[in-house]
Short mmCIF file of N, CA, C and O in Angstrom, two decimals:
data_model
loop_
_atom_site.label_atom_id
_atom_site.label_comp_id
_atom_site.label_asym_id
_atom_site.label_seq_id
_atom_site.Cartn_x
_atom_site.Cartn_y
_atom_site.Cartn_z
N MET E 1 -47.52 53.23 -22.24
CA MET E 1 -47.16 54.56 -22.68
C MET E 1 -48.36 55.21 -23.37
O MET E 1 -49.06 54.55 -24.12
N TYR E 2 -48.54 56.47 -23.08
CA TYR E 2 -49.63 57.22 -23.71
C TYR E 2 -49.03 58.39 -24.48
O TYR E 2 -48.25 59.16 -23.93
N ALA E 3 -49.38 58.48 -25.74
CA ALA E 3 -48.89 59.58 -26.56
C ALA E 3 -49.73 59.66 -27.83
O ALA E 3 -50.43 58.71 -28.19
N ASP E 4 -49.65 60.79 -28.48
CA ASP E 4 -50.36 60.96 -29.75
C ASP E 4 -49.66 60.22 -30.87
O ASP E 4 -50.31 59.80 -31.83
N ARG E 5 -48.34 60.10 -30.75
CA ARG E 5 -47.59 59.37 -31.77
C ARG E 5 -46.42 58.65 -31.11
O ARG E 5 -46.00 59.00 -30.02
N ILE E 6 -45.92 57.63 -31.77
CA ILE E 6 -44.78 56.87 -31.25
C ILE E 6 -43.50 57.49 -31.79
O ILE E 6 -43.29 57.55 -33.00
N THR E 7 -42.67 57.96 -30.88
CA THR E 7 -41.40 58.57 -31.28
C THR E 7 -40.37 57.47 -31.53
O THR E 7 -40.59 56.31 -31.20
N GLY E 8 -39.24 57.85 -32.08
CA GLY E 8 -38.17 56.90 -32.34
C GLY E 8 -37.68 56.23 -31.07
O GLY E 8 -37.45 55.01 -31.03
N SER E 9 -37.52 57.02 -30.00
CA SER E 9 -37.03 56.44 -28.75
C SER E 9 -38.06 55.49 -28.14
O SER E 9 -37.70 54.45 -27.59
N MET E 10 -39.34 55.81 -28.29
CA MET E 10 -40.39 54.91 -27.80
C MET E 10 -40.38 53.62 -28.59
O MET E 10 -40.52 52.53 -28.03
N GLU E 11 -40.21 53.74 -29.88
CA GLU E 11 -40.19 52.56 -30.75
C GLU E 11 -39.02 51.65 -30.39
O GLU E 11 -39.16 50.43 -30.30
N ARG E 12 -37.85 52.24 -30.11
CA ARG E 12 -36.67 51.44 -29.73
C ARG E 12 -36.89 50.78 -28.37
O ARG E 12 -36.52 49.62 -28.17
N ALA E 13 -37.51 51.50 -27.45
CA ALA E 13 -37.78 50.93 -26.12
C ALA E 13 -38.76 49.76 -26.23
O ALA E 13 -38.56 48.71 -25.59
N LEU E 14 -39.79 49.91 -27.02
CA LEU E 14 -40.75 48.83 -27.21
C LEU E 14 -40.11 47.63 -27.90
O LEU E 14 -40.37 46.48 -27.53
N ALA E 15 -39.25 47.89 -28.88
CA ALA E 15 -38.55 46.80 -29.57
C ALA E 15 -37.66 46.04 -28.60
O ALA E 15 -37.59 44.80 -28.63
N GLU E 16 -36.95 46.76 -27.74
CA GLU E 16 -36.08 46.12 -26.76
C GLU E 16 -36.89 45.30 -25.76
O GLU E 16 -36.52 44.18 -25.40
N THR E 17 -38.02 45.84 -25.32
CA THR E 17 -38.89 45.10 -24.41
C THR E 17 -39.37 43.81 -25.05
O THR E 17 -39.35 42.74 -24.42
N ASN E 18 -39.80 43.89 -26.30
CA ASN E 18 -40.26 42.69 -27.02
C ASN E 18 -39.14 41.69 -27.23
O ASN E 18 -39.34 40.48 -27.10
N ARG E 19 -37.93 42.18 -27.52
CA ARG E 19 -36.78 41.30 -27.70
C ARG E 19 -36.50 40.53 -26.41
O ARG E 19 -36.31 39.31 -26.41
N ARG E 20 -36.51 41.25 -25.28
CA ARG E 20 -36.25 40.61 -23.99
C ARG E 20 -37.36 39.63 -23.62
O ARG E 20 -37.11 38.57 -23.07
N ARG E 21 -38.61 40.00 -23.93
CA ARG E 21 -39.74 39.12 -23.63
C ARG E 21 -39.62 37.82 -24.40
O ARG E 21 -39.82 36.74 -23.86
N GLU E 22 -39.29 37.91 -25.69
CA GLU E 22 -39.13 36.71 -26.52
C GLU E 22 -38.00 35.83 -25.99
O GLU E 22 -38.13 34.60 -25.91
N LYS E 23 -36.90 36.45 -25.60
CA LYS E 23 -35.76 35.71 -25.07
C LYS E 23 -36.15 35.01 -23.76
O LYS E 23 -35.80 33.84 -23.54
N GLN E 24 -36.88 35.70 -22.88
CA GLN E 24 -37.31 35.11 -21.62
C GLN E 24 -38.28 33.96 -21.85
O GLN E 24 -38.19 32.92 -21.20
N MET E 25 -39.20 34.14 -22.79
CA MET E 25 -40.17 33.09 -23.08
C MET E 25 -39.48 31.84 -23.62
O MET E 25 -39.81 30.72 -23.25
N ALA E 26 -38.49 32.03 -24.50
CA ALA E 26 -37.74 30.89 -25.04
C ALA E 26 -36.98 30.17 -23.93
O ALA E 26 -36.95 28.94 -23.88
N TYR E 27 -36.39 30.92 -23.02
CA TYR E 27 -35.67 30.33 -21.88
C TYR E 27 -36.63 29.53 -21.02
O TYR E 27 -36.32 28.41 -20.60
N ASN E 28 -37.81 30.10 -20.75
CA ASN E 28 -38.80 29.41 -19.93
C ASN E 28 -39.24 28.09 -20.56
O ASN E 28 -39.35 27.07 -19.89
N VAL E 29 -39.49 28.11 -21.87
CA VAL E 29 -39.91 26.89 -22.57
C VAL E 29 -38.79 25.85 -22.52
O VAL E 29 -39.03 24.68 -22.21
N LYS E 30 -37.56 26.26 -22.79
CA LYS E 30 -36.42 25.35 -22.79
C LYS E 30 -36.22 24.68 -21.44
O LYS E 30 -35.86 23.50 -21.36
N HIS E 31 -36.47 25.41 -20.35
CA HIS E 31 -36.22 24.89 -19.01
C HIS E 31 -37.49 24.47 -18.28
O HIS E 31 -37.45 24.15 -17.09
N GLY E 32 -38.62 24.43 -18.99
CA GLY E 32 -39.87 23.98 -18.39
C GLY E 32 -40.38 24.86 -17.27
O GLY E 32 -40.95 24.37 -16.30
N ILE E 33 -40.16 26.15 -17.40
CA ILE E 33 -40.58 27.10 -16.36
C ILE E 33 -41.93 27.69 -16.73
O ILE E 33 -42.13 28.17 -17.84
N THR E 34 -42.86 27.65 -15.78
CA THR E 34 -44.15 28.31 -15.95
C THR E 34 -44.19 29.50 -15.02
O THR E 34 -44.17 29.33 -13.79
N PRO E 35 -44.21 30.72 -15.56
CA PRO E 35 -44.24 31.90 -14.70
C PRO E 35 -45.47 31.90 -13.80
O PRO E 35 -46.54 31.48 -14.20
N GLU E 36 -45.26 32.35 -12.56
CA GLU E 36 -46.36 32.45 -11.60
C GLU E 36 -46.38 33.84 -11.00
O GLU E 36 -45.34 34.49 -10.86
N THR E 37 -47.56 34.27 -10.60
CA THR E 37 -47.71 35.55 -9.94
C THR E 37 -47.09 35.48 -8.55
O THR E 37 -47.20 34.47 -7.87
N VAL E 38 -46.45 36.57 -8.15
CA VAL E 38 -45.90 36.65 -6.80
C VAL E 38 -47.07 36.77 -5.84
O VAL E 38 -47.96 37.59 -6.03
N LYS E 39 -47.06 35.93 -4.80
CA LYS E 39 -48.15 35.94 -3.83
C LYS E 39 -47.62 36.43 -2.50
O LYS E 39 -46.75 35.80 -1.91
N LYS E 40 -48.13 37.58 -2.04
CA LYS E 40 -47.72 38.15 -0.77
C LYS E 40 -48.96 38.54 0.02
O LYS E 40 -49.97 38.93 -0.56
N ASN E 41 -48.83 38.48 1.32
CA ASN E 41 -49.89 38.98 2.17
C ASN E 41 -49.86 40.50 2.16
O ASN E 41 -48.80 41.11 2.05
N VAL E 42 -50.99 41.12 2.31
CA VAL E 42 -51.07 42.57 2.35
C VAL E 42 -50.23 43.11 3.49
O VAL E 42 -49.55 44.13 3.36
N GLU E 43 -50.21 42.40 4.62
CA GLU E 43 -49.42 42.83 5.77
C GLU E 43 -47.94 42.92 5.42
O GLU E 43 -47.24 43.82 5.88
N ASP E 44 -47.44 41.97 4.63
CA ASP E 44 -46.03 41.97 4.24
C ASP E 44 -45.69 43.20 3.42
O ASP E 44 -44.65 43.83 3.60
N VAL E 45 -46.58 43.56 2.51
CA VAL E 45 -46.35 44.71 1.65
C VAL E 45 -46.40 46.00 2.47
O VAL E 45 -45.54 46.86 2.35
N LEU E 46 -47.40 46.12 3.34
CA LEU E 46 -47.54 47.33 4.14
C LEU E 46 -46.39 47.48 5.13
O LEU E 46 -45.95 48.59 5.41
N ALA E 47 -45.89 46.39 5.68
CA ALA E 47 -44.78 46.45 6.63
C ALA E 47 -43.55 47.08 5.97
O ALA E 47 -42.83 47.83 6.60
N GLY E 48 -43.34 46.79 4.70
CA GLY E 48 -42.21 47.37 3.99
C GLY E 48 -42.32 48.86 3.81
O GLY E 48 -41.33 49.57 3.76
N LEU E 49 -43.55 49.38 3.74
CA LEU E 49 -43.75 50.81 3.57
C LEU E 49 -43.32 51.58 4.81
O LEU E 49 -42.79 52.68 4.72
N TRP E 50 -43.52 51.01 5.97
CA TRP E 50 -43.21 51.72 7.22
C TRP E 50 -41.72 51.76 7.49
O TRP E 50 -41.26 52.59 8.25
N GLN E 51 -40.94 50.89 6.87
CA GLN E 51 -39.50 50.90 7.10
C GLN E 51 -38.83 52.07 6.38
O GLN E 51 -37.76 52.49 6.76
N GLY E 52 -39.48 52.59 5.38
CA GLY E 52 -38.90 53.70 4.63
C GLY E 52 -37.69 53.27 3.85
O GLY E 52 -37.39 52.09 3.73
N ASP E 53 -36.96 54.24 3.32
CA ASP E 53 -35.77 53.91 2.53
C ASP E 53 -34.51 54.35 3.26
O ASP E 53 -33.54 54.72 2.64
N THR E 54 -34.52 54.34 4.58
CA THR E 54 -33.36 54.75 5.35
C THR E 54 -32.25 53.73 5.19
O THR E 54 -32.43 52.56 5.45
N ASP E 55 -31.12 54.18 4.75
CA ASP E 55 -29.96 53.32 4.58
C ASP E 55 -28.98 53.65 5.70
O ASP E 55 -28.20 54.58 5.61
N MET E 56 -29.03 52.87 6.80
CA MET E 56 -28.21 53.17 7.96
C MET E 56 -26.71 52.99 7.68
O MET E 56 -25.88 53.49 8.43
N SER E 57 -26.36 52.31 6.61
CA SER E 57 -24.94 52.16 6.30
C SER E 57 -24.32 53.48 5.87
O SER E 57 -23.11 53.63 5.87
N ARG E 58 -25.16 54.47 5.52
CA ARG E 58 -24.64 55.78 5.12
C ARG E 58 -24.44 56.72 6.30
O ARG E 58 -23.86 57.78 6.15
N VAL E 59 -24.93 56.35 7.48
CA VAL E 59 -24.78 57.20 8.65
C VAL E 59 -23.33 57.08 9.12
O VAL E 59 -22.84 55.99 9.39
N THR E 60 -22.65 58.21 9.22
CA THR E 60 -21.23 58.18 9.53
C THR E 60 -20.89 58.74 10.90
O THR E 60 -19.75 58.68 11.32
N THR E 61 -21.83 59.33 11.60
CA THR E 61 -21.56 59.87 12.92
C THR E 61 -22.81 59.79 13.77
O THR E 61 -23.92 59.67 13.25
N LYS E 62 -22.60 59.85 15.08
CA LYS E 62 -23.73 59.86 16.01
C LYS E 62 -23.66 61.15 16.81
O LYS E 62 -22.59 61.58 17.23
N VAL E 63 -24.79 61.76 17.04
CA VAL E 63 -24.86 62.98 17.83
C VAL E 63 -25.40 62.58 19.20
O VAL E 63 -26.52 62.11 19.32
N ASP E 64 -24.56 62.77 20.25
CA ASP E 64 -24.97 62.39 21.60
C ASP E 64 -25.93 63.41 22.20
O ASP E 64 -26.90 63.06 22.85
N LYS E 65 -25.62 64.69 22.03
CA LYS E 65 -26.49 65.74 22.56
C LYS E 65 -27.07 66.52 21.39
O LYS E 65 -26.36 66.85 20.45
N PRO E 66 -28.35 66.85 21.45
CA PRO E 66 -28.91 67.70 20.39
C PRO E 66 -28.24 69.06 20.40
O PRO E 66 -27.85 69.56 21.45
N MET E 67 -28.08 69.64 19.23
CA MET E 67 -27.40 70.92 19.10
C MET E 67 -28.41 72.04 18.89
O MET E 67 -28.26 72.87 18.02
N VAL E 68 -29.44 72.06 19.70
CA VAL E 68 -30.48 73.07 19.56
C VAL E 68 -29.89 74.44 19.85
O VAL E 68 -29.27 74.65 20.88
N GLY E 69 -30.07 75.36 18.92
CA GLY E 69 -29.63 76.73 19.12
C GLY E 69 -28.18 76.99 18.77
O GLY E 69 -27.73 78.12 18.81
N SER E 70 -27.40 75.97 18.47
CA SER E 70 -26.00 76.21 18.15
C SER E 70 -25.82 76.34 16.65
O SER E 70 -26.73 76.10 15.88
N ASN E 71 -24.62 76.70 16.25
CA ASN E 71 -24.32 76.91 14.84
C ASN E 71 -23.96 75.57 14.22
O ASN E 71 -22.84 75.08 14.34
N LEU E 72 -24.91 74.97 13.55
CA LEU E 72 -24.73 73.64 12.99
C LEU E 72 -23.62 73.63 11.93
O LEU E 72 -22.80 72.71 11.89
N ALA E 73 -23.55 74.65 11.08
CA ALA E 73 -22.52 74.69 10.03
C ALA E 73 -21.13 74.70 10.65
O ALA E 73 -20.23 73.99 10.19
N ALA E 74 -20.93 75.49 11.70
CA ALA E 74 -19.62 75.56 12.35
C ALA E 74 -19.30 74.22 13.00
O ALA E 74 -18.15 73.76 12.96
N HIS E 75 -20.27 73.60 13.60
CA HIS E 75 -20.04 72.30 14.24
C HIS E 75 -19.66 71.24 13.20
O HIS E 75 -18.74 70.45 13.42
N LEU E 76 -20.35 71.22 12.07
CA LEU E 76 -20.03 70.26 11.02
C LEU E 76 -18.63 70.49 10.47
O LEU E 76 -17.88 69.55 10.22
N ASP E 77 -18.26 71.77 10.31
CA ASP E 77 -16.90 72.08 9.86
C ASP E 77 -15.87 71.56 10.86
O ASP E 77 -14.82 71.04 10.48
N ALA E 78 -16.18 71.71 12.16
CA ALA E 78 -15.25 71.23 13.19
C ALA E 78 -15.13 69.71 13.13
O ALA E 78 -14.03 69.17 13.30
N LEU E 79 -16.23 69.03 12.91
CA LEU E 79 -16.18 67.58 12.80
C LEU E 79 -15.35 67.14 11.60
O LEU E 79 -14.66 66.12 11.65
N ARG E 80 -15.41 67.92 10.55
CA ARG E 80 -14.63 67.62 9.35
C ARG E 80 -13.17 68.02 9.51
O ARG E 80 -12.34 67.70 8.67
N GLY E 81 -12.85 68.79 10.57
CA GLY E 81 -11.47 69.19 10.83
C GLY E 81 -11.03 70.42 10.09
O GLY E 81 -9.85 70.73 10.05
N SER E 82 -11.98 71.19 9.51
CA SER E 82 -11.57 72.35 8.74
C SER E 82 -11.34 73.60 9.59
O SER E 82 -10.57 74.44 9.25
N ARG E 83 -12.07 73.70 10.73
CA ARG E 83 -11.85 74.85 11.62
C ARG E 83 -12.47 74.53 12.97
O ARG E 83 -13.40 73.74 13.06
N PRO E 84 -11.99 75.16 14.02
CA PRO E 84 -12.56 74.91 15.35
C PRO E 84 -13.95 75.51 15.47
O PRO E 84 -14.28 76.48 14.77
N PRO E 85 -14.82 74.92 16.30
CA PRO E 85 -16.17 75.45 16.44
C PRO E 85 -16.17 76.81 17.09
O PRO E 85 -15.33 77.11 17.95
N ALA E 86 -17.08 77.66 16.65
CA ALA E 86 -17.23 78.98 17.25
C ALA E 86 -17.91 78.80 18.60
O ALA E 86 -18.85 78.05 18.73
N GLY E 87 -17.41 79.47 19.62
CA GLY E 87 -17.96 79.19 20.92
C GLY E 87 -18.45 80.33 21.63
O GLY E 87 -19.15 80.43 22.51
#
C-alpha cells in the first residue's frame, strides 16, 4: 500500500493480515510444513490467458442462424415469451 498516512481502515487491514500470517505460520510449524514457491512453466500460465473468463455454464440458448439486420430486442422478447416477434 502506498499512502502519505495510514488510515484506520488500512491499519485494520494490516492487523488482520498479520493475524492471519501468524496463525498460518503457527499451523505450518505444528504440522511440519515448509512453504514452497509454486513452480509453473511459462507455457502453462500463458495457456490460461487465451482461455479467457468465458463461463459456458451461463449460456442459456443457442442461435442457429445469425440475426443480422433483424430487431434483436424484439427477438429476445419473443424468446422470453413476452410478445411475438415483429415481422
